[in-house]
mmCIF file of C-alpha atoms in Angstrom:
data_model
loop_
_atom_site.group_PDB
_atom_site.id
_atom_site.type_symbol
_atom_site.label_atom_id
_atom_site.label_comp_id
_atom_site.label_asym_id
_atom_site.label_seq_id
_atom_site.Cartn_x
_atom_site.Cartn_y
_atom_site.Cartn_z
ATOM 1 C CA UNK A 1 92.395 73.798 112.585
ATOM 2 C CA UNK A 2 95.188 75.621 110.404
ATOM 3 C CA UNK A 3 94.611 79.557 110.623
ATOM 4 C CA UNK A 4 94.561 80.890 107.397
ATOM 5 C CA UNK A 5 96.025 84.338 107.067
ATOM 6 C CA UNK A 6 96.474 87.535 103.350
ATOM 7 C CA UNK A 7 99.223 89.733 104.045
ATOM 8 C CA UNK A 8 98.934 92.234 101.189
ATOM 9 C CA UNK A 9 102.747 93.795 100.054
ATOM 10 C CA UNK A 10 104.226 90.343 101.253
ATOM 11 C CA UNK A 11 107.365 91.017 99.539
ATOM 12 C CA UNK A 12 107.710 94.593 101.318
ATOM 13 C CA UNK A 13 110.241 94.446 104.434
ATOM 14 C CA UNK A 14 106.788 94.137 106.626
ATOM 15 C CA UNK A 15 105.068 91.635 104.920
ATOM 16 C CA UNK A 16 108.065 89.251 104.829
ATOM 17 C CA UNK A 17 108.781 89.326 108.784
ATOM 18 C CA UNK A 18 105.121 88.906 109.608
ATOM 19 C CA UNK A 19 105.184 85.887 107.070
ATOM 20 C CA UNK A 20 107.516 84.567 108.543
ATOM 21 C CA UNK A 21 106.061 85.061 111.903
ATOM 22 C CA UNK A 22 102.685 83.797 111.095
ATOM 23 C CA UNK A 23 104.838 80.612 109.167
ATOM 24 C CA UNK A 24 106.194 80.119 112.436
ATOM 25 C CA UNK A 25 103.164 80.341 114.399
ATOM 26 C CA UNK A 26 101.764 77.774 112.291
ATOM 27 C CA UNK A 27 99.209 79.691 109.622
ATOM 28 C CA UNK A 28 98.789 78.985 105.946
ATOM 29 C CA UNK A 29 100.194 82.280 104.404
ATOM 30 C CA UNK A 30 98.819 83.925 101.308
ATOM 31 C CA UNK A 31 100.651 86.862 99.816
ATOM 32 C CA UNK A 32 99.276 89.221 97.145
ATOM 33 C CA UNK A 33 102.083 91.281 95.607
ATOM 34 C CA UNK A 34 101.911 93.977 92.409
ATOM 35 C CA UNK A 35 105.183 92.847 90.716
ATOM 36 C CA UNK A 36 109.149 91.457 91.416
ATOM 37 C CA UNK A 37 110.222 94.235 93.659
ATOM 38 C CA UNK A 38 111.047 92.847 96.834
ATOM 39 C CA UNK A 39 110.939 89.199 95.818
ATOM 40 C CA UNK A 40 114.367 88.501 97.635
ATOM 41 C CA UNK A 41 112.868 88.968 100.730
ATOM 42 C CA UNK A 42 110.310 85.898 100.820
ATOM 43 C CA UNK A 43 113.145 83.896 97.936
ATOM 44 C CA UNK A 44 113.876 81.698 101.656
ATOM 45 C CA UNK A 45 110.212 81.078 102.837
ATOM 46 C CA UNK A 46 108.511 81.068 98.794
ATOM 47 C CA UNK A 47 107.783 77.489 98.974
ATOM 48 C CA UNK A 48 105.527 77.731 101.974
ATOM 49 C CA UNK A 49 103.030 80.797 100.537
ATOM 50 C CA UNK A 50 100.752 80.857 98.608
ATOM 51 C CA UNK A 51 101.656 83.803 96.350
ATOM 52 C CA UNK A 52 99.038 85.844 94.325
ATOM 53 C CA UNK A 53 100.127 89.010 91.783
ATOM 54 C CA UNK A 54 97.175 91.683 91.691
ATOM 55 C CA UNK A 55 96.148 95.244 92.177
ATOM 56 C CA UNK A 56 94.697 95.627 95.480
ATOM 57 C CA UNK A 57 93.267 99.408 93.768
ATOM 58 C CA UNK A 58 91.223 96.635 92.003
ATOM 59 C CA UNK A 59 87.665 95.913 93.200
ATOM 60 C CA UNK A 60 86.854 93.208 91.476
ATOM 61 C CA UNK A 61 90.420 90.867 93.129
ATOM 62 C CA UNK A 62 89.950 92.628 96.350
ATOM 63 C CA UNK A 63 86.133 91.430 96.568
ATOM 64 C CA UNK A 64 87.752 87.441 94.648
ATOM 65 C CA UNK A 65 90.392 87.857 97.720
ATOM 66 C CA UNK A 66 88.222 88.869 100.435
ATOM 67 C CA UNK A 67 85.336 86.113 98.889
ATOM 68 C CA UNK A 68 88.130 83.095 100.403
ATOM 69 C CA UNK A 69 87.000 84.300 104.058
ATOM 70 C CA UNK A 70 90.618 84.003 105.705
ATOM 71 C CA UNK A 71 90.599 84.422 109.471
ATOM 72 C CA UNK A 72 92.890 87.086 109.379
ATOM 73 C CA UNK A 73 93.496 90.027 106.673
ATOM 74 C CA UNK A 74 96.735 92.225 107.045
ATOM 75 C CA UNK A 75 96.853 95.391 104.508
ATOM 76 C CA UNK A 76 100.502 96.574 104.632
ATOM 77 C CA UNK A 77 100.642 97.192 100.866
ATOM 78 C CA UNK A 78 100.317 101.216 99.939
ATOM 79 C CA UNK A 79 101.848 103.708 97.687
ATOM 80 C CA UNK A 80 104.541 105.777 100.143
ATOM 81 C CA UNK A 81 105.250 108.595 97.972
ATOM 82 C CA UNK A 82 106.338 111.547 100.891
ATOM 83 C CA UNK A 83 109.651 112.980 99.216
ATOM 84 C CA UNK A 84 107.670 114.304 96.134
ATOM 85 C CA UNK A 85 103.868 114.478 97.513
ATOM 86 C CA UNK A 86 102.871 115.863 94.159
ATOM 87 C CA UNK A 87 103.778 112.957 92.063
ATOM 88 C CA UNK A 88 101.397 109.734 92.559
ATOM 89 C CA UNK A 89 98.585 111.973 93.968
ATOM 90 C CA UNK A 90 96.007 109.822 91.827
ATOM 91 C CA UNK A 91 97.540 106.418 92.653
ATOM 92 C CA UNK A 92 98.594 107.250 96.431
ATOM 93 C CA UNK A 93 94.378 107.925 96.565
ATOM 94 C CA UNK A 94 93.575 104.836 94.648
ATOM 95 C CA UNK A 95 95.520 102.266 96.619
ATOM 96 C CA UNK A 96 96.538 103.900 99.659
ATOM 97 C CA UNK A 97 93.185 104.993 100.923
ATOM 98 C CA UNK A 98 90.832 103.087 98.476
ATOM 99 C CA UNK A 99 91.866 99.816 98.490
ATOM 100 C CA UNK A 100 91.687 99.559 102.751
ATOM 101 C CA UNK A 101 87.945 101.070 102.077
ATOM 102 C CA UNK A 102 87.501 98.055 99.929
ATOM 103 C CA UNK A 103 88.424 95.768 101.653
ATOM 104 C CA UNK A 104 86.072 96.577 104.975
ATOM 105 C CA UNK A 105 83.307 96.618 102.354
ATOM 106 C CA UNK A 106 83.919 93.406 101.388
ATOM 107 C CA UNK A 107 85.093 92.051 104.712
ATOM 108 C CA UNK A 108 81.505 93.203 106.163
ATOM 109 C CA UNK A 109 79.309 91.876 102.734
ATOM 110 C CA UNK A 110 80.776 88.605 102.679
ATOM 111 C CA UNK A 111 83.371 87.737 105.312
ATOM 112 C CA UNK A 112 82.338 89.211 108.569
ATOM 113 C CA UNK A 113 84.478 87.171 110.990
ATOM 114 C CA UNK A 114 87.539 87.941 109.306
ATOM 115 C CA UNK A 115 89.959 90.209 111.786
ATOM 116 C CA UNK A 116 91.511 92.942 109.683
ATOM 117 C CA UNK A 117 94.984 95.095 110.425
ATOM 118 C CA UNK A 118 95.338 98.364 108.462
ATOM 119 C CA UNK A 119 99.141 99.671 108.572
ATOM 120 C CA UNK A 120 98.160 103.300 109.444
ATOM 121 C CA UNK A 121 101.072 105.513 109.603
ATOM 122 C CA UNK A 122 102.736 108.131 111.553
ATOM 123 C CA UNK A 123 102.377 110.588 108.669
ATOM 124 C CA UNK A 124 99.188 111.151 109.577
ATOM 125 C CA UNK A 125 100.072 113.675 112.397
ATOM 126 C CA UNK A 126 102.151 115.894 110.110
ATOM 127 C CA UNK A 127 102.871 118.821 111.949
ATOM 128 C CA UNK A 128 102.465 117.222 115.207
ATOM 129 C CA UNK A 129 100.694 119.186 118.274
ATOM 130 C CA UNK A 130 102.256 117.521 121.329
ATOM 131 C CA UNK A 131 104.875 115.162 121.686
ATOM 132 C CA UNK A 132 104.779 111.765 121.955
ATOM 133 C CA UNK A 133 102.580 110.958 120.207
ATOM 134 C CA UNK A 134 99.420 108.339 121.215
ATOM 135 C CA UNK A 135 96.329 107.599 119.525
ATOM 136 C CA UNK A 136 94.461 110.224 120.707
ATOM 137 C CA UNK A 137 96.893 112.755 119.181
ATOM 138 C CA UNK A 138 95.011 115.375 116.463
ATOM 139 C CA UNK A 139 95.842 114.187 112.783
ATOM 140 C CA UNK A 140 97.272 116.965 110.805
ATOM 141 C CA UNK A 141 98.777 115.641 107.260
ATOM 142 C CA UNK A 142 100.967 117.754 105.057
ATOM 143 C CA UNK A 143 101.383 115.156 102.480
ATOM 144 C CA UNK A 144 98.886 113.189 100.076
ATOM 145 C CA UNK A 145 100.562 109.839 101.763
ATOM 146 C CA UNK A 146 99.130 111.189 105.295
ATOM 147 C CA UNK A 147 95.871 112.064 104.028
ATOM 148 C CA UNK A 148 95.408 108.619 102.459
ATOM 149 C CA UNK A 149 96.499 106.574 105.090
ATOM 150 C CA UNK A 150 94.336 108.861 107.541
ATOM 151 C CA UNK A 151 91.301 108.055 104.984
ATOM 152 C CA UNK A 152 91.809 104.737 105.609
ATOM 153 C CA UNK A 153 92.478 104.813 109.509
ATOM 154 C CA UNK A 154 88.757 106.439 109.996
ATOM 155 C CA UNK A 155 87.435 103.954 107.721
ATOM 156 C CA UNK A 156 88.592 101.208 110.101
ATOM 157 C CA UNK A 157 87.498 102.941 112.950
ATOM 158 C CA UNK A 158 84.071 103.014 111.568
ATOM 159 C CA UNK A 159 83.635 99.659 110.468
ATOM 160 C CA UNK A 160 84.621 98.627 113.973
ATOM 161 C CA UNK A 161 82.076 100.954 115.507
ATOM 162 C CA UNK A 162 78.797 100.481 113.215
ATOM 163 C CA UNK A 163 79.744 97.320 111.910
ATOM 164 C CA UNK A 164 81.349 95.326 114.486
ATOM 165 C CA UNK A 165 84.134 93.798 112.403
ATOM 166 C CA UNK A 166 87.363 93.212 114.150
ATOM 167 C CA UNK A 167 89.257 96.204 112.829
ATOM 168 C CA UNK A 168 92.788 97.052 114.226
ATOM 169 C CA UNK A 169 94.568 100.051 112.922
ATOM 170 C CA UNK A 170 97.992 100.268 113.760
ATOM 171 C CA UNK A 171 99.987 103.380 113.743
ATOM 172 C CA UNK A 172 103.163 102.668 112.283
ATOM 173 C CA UNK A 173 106.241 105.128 113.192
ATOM 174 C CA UNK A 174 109.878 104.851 110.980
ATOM 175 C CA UNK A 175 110.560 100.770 111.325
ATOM 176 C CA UNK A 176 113.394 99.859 109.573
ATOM 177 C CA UNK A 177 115.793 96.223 109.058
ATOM 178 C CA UNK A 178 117.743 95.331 106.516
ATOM 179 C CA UNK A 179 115.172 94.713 103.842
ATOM 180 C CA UNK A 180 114.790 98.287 104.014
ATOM 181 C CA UNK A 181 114.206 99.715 100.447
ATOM 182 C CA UNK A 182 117.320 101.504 99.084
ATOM 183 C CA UNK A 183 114.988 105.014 98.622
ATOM 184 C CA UNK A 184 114.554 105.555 102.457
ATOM 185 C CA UNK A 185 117.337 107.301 103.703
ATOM 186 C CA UNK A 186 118.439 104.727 106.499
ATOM 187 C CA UNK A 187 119.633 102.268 103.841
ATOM 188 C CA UNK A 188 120.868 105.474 101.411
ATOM 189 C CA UNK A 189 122.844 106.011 104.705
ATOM 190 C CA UNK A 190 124.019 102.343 105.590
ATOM 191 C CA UNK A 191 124.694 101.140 102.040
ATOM 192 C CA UNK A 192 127.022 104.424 101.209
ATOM 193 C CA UNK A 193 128.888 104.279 104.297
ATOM 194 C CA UNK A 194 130.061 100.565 103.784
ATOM 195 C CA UNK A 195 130.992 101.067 100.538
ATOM 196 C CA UNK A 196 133.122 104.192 101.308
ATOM 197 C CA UNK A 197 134.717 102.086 103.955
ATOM 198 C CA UNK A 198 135.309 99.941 101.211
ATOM 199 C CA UNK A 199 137.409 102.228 99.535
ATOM 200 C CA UNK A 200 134.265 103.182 97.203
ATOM 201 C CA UNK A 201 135.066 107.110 95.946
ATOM 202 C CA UNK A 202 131.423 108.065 97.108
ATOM 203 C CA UNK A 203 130.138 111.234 98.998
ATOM 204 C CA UNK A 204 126.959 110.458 101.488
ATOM 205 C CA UNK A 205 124.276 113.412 100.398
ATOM 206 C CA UNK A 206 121.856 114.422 103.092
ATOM 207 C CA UNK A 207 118.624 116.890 103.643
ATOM 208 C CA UNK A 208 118.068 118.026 107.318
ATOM 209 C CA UNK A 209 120.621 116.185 109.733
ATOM 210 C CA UNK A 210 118.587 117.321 112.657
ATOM 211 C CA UNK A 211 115.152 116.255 111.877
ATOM 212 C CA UNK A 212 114.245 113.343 114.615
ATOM 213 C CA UNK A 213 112.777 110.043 113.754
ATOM 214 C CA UNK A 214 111.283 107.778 115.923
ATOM 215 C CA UNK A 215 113.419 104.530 114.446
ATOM 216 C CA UNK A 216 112.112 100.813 115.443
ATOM 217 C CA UNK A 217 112.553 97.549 114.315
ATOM 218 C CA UNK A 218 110.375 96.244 111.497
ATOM 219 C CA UNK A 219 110.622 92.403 113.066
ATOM 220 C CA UNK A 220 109.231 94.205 116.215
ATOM 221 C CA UNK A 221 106.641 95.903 114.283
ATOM 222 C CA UNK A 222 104.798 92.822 112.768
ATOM 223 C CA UNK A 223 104.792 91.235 116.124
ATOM 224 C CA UNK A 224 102.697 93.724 117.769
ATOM 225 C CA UNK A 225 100.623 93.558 114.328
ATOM 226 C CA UNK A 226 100.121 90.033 115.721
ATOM 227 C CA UNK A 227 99.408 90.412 119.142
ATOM 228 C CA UNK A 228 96.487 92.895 118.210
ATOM 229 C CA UNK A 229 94.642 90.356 117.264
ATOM 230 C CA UNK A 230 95.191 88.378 120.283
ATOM 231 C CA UNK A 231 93.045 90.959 122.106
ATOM 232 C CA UNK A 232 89.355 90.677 122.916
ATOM 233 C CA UNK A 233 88.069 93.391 121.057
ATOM 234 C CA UNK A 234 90.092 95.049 118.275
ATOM 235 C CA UNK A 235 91.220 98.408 118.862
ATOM 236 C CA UNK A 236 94.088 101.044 117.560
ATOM 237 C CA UNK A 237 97.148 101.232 118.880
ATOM 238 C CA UNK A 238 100.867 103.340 118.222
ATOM 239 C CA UNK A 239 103.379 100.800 117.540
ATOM 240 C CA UNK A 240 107.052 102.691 117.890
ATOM 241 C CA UNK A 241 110.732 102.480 119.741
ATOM 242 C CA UNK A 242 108.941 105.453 121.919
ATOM 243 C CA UNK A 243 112.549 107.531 121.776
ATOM 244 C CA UNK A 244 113.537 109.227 119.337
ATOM 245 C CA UNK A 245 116.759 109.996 117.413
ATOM 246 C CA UNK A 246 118.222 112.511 114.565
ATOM 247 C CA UNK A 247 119.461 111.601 111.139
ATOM 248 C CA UNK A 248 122.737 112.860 112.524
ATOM 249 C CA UNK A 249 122.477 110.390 115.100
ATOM 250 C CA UNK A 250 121.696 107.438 112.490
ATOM 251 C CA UNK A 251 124.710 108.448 110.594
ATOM 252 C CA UNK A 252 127.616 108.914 113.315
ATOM 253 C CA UNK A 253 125.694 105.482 114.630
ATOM 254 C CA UNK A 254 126.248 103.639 111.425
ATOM 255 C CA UNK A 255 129.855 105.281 110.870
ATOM 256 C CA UNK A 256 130.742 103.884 114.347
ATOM 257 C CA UNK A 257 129.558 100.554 113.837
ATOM 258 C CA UNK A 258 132.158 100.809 110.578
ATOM 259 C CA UNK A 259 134.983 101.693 112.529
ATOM 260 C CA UNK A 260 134.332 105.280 111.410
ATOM 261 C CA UNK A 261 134.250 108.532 112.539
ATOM 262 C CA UNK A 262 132.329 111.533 111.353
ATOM 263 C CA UNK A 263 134.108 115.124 112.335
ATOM 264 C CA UNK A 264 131.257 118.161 111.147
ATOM 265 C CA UNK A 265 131.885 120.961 110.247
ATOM 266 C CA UNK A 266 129.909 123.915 108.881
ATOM 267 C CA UNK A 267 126.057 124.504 109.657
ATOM 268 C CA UNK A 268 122.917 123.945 107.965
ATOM 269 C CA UNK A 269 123.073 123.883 103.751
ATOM 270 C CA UNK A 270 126.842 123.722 104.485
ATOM 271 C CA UNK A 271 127.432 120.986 106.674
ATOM 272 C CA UNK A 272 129.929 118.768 106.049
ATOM 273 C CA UNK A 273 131.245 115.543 107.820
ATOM 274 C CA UNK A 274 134.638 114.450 107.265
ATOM 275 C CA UNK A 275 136.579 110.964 108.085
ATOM 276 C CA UNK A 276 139.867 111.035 110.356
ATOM 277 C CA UNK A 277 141.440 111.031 107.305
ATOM 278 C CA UNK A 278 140.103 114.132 106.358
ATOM 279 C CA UNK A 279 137.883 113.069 103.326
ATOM 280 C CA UNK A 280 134.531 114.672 103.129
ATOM 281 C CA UNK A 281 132.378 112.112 103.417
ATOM 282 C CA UNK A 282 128.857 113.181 104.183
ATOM 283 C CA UNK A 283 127.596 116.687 102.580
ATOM 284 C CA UNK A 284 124.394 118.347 102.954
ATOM 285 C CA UNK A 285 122.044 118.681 100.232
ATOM 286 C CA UNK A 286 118.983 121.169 100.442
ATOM 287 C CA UNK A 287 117.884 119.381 97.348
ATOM 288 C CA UNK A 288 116.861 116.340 100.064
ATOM 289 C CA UNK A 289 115.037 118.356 102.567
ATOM 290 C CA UNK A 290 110.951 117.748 102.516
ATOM 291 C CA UNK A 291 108.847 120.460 101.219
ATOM 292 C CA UNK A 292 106.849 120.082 104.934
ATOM 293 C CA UNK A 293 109.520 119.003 107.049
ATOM 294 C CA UNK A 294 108.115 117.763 110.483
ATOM 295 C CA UNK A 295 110.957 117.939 113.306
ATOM 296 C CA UNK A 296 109.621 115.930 116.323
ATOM 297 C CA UNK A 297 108.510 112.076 115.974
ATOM 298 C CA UNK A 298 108.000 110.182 118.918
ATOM 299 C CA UNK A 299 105.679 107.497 119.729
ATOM 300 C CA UNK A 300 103.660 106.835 122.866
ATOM 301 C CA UNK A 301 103.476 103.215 122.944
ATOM 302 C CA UNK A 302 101.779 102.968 126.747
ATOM 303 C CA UNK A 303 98.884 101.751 125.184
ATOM 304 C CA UNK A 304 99.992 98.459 123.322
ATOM 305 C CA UNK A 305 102.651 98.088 126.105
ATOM 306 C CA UNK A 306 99.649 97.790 128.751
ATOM 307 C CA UNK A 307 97.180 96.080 126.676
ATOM 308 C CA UNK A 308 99.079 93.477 124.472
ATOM 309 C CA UNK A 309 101.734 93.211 126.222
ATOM 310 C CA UNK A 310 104.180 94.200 123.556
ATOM 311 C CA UNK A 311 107.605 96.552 123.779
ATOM 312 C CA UNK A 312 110.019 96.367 121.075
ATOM 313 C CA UNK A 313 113.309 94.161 122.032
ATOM 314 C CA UNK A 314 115.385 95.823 119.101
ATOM 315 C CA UNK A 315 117.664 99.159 120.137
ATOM 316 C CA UNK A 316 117.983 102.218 118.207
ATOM 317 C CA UNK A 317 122.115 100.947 118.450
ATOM 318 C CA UNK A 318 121.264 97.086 117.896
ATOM 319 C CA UNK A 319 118.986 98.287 114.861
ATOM 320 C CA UNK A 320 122.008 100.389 112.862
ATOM 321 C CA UNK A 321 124.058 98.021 113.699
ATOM 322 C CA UNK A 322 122.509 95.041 112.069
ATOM 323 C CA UNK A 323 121.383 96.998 109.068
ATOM 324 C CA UNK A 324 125.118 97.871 108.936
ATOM 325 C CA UNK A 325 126.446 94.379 109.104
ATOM 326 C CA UNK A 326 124.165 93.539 106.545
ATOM 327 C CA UNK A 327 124.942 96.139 103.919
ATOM 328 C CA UNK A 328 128.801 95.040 104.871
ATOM 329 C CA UNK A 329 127.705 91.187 103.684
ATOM 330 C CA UNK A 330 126.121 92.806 100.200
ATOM 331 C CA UNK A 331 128.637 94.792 99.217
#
C-alpha cells in the first residue's frame, strides 16, 4: 500500500529534497505552501504532488489537513526571522511555535498513528554551554526564532511522552544547497563572488568573519528526517556535519572554487579582503553582525550516527563547491 506523506514549506530548500526523496521512495507527496516563493524548486517534480496553499498558523486547515490521516507528517515550514529578532515577533509565535502545537493536537484527536517530524533548530541553544552540541545540551535562546522553535520542540517531546504519538524532533544545525534562499549569507556569499568573477563591479559586505557555523548539506538533512522514522520508537536527535567552520572559511572556500583568491587585510570593523589583482572585494560591515552573536556551533551527531545509521556524505568543501557551480550556471 502507497505511503502517503504532508511536508509543510514544500517549496523551501528542505521540503523539496525530502519530496523528492519520499517521490523516490515511492510515497504520494502532499505539499502545503503559503505563496510562490520557492516554487522553482519543486517546478521539476510539480506534476507528481499534490500541492495545497494555506496558513499552517490556521487552525481550522491544520485540523482539514491533519483530518486526511497521512502516515507521515513533516513540519519544516516556520517563520526564520534571526537577523532582526524584533520584527515578526507576533508571526514567528503564531506559526513557528503555534502551528507545530496544532498539529500534535490534532494528530492525537483524530489521527493518532500518524508519525510526525518537527524541524527543531539549532537556535535553540543560543549562547551555547559546552561544545558540541547533543540533545541533552541546556537550551538557552537569544532570539524570538529560538524560543519558538524551542516551544515547539517540548511540545513534541510531550506528546511523545503522555500521548504516545510517534513524535521525532530533529535538531537542525546551518544546512545549506543551492536552493538556499538569497537572505542567508552562504548564497549572499556564493552569488556575489561569481558575479564579481564575472566582471560584475560588486563589493561582498560581511558581519563577523569569525563566527563558526556548523555547515551541512540540506539533501543530507532530509534523509536523516527519513530514517527517524524508520526507528522503533520515535525519539530526538541532532542532525549536523559535526565540524565546524568560520564565515571566513566559507568565503576563501567559495573564492577558491572560483579560481580566486582572498588576501585580508585589516582587523575586525576594518577588514578587508582583496583579489590578486588588488580590488577590494569583500569588506566588513558591523551593520551585518547579530545583536546576540553566538561564536561556537557544532553538532554532536553520535546519536543518529549510532541509532539510524545516518552520517552526512556531503563535505564542508564538496558543499561550497556545488553551491558555487550552481550560482556560476545562474548568473
Amino acid at each position: 500500500m502507497t505511503k502517503t506523506a504532508l511536508i509543510t514549506g514544500i517549496t523551501g530548500q528542505d521540503g523539496s529534497y525530502l519530496a523528492e526523496l519520499l517521490l523516490k521512495k515511492g510515497y504520494a507527496v502532499t505539499g502545503v505552501t503559503r505563496g510562490e516563493d520557492g516554487a522553482a524548486n519543486i517546478a521539476h517534480i510539480l506534476k507528481s504532488l499534490n500541492v495545497i496553499q494555506g496558513d499552517i498558523g490556521d487552525a481550522a486547515f491544520v485540523n482539514e489537513l491533519v483530518s486526511k490521516k497521512f502516515d507521515e507528517i513533516y513540519n519544516l515550514a516556520s517563520i526564520a526571522t534571526v537577523a532582526k529578532p524584533l520584527k515578526d515577533i507576533p508571526e514567528i509565535e503564531r506559526v513557528t511555535a503555534g502551528a507545530p502545537i496544532r498539529m500534535l493536537l490534532a494528530i492525537n484527536e483524530c489521527s493518532p498513528k500518524t508519525k510526525f517530524f518537527q524541524a527543531s533548530s539549532a537556535e535553540m541553544y543560543g549562547n551555547v554551554t559546552e561544545s558540541p552540541q547533543s540533545e541533552t545540551t541546556p537550551f538557552l535562546p537569544v532570539n524570538p526564532y529560538g524560543e519558538a522553535k524551542l516551544k515547539a520542540h517540548r511540545a513534541v517531546e510531550e506528546y511523545r511522552a503522555k500521548h504516545g504519538i510517534f513524535a521525532v524532533s530533529g535538531i537542525l544545525f546551518n544546512h545549506e544547497s543551492p536552493r538556499r534562499p538569497e537572505t542567508f549569507v552562504t548564497r549572499k556569499i556564493t552569488g556575489t563572488l561569481a558575479r564579481i568573477s564575472k566582471g560584475a563591479d560588486e563589493v561582498l559586505m560581511l558581519g563577523n568573519l569569525d563566527a563558526k557555523r556548523d555547515w551541512s548539506y540540506a539533501g543530507d538533512v532530509v534523509r536523516g528526517m527519513w530514517l527517524s522514522f524508520q526507528a522503533d520508537t520515535a525519539d530526538t536527535y541532532v542532525f549536523a556535519s559535526g565540524t565546524s567552520h568560520s564565515v571566513r572559511e566559507f568565503t576563501e572556500t567559495a573564492a577558491d572554487a572560483l579560481g580566486m583568491r582572498i588576501q585580508w587585510e585589516g582587523s575586525g570593523a576594518s577588514e578587508k579582503g582583496r583579489s590578486v589583482s588588488g580590488r577590494v572585494v569583500v569588506e566588513i560591515n558591523p551593520a551585518f553582525f547579530r545583536p546576540v552573536e553566538t561564536h561556537l556551533r557544532q553538532g554532536n551527531i553520535t546519536k543518529a550516527k549510532t541509532a539510524l545509521g545516518w552520517k552526512p556524505e556531503v563535505t564542508f568543501s564538496e558543499l561550497v563547491r556545488m553551491m558555487v557551480r550552481a550560482e556560476t550556471e545562474r548568473t
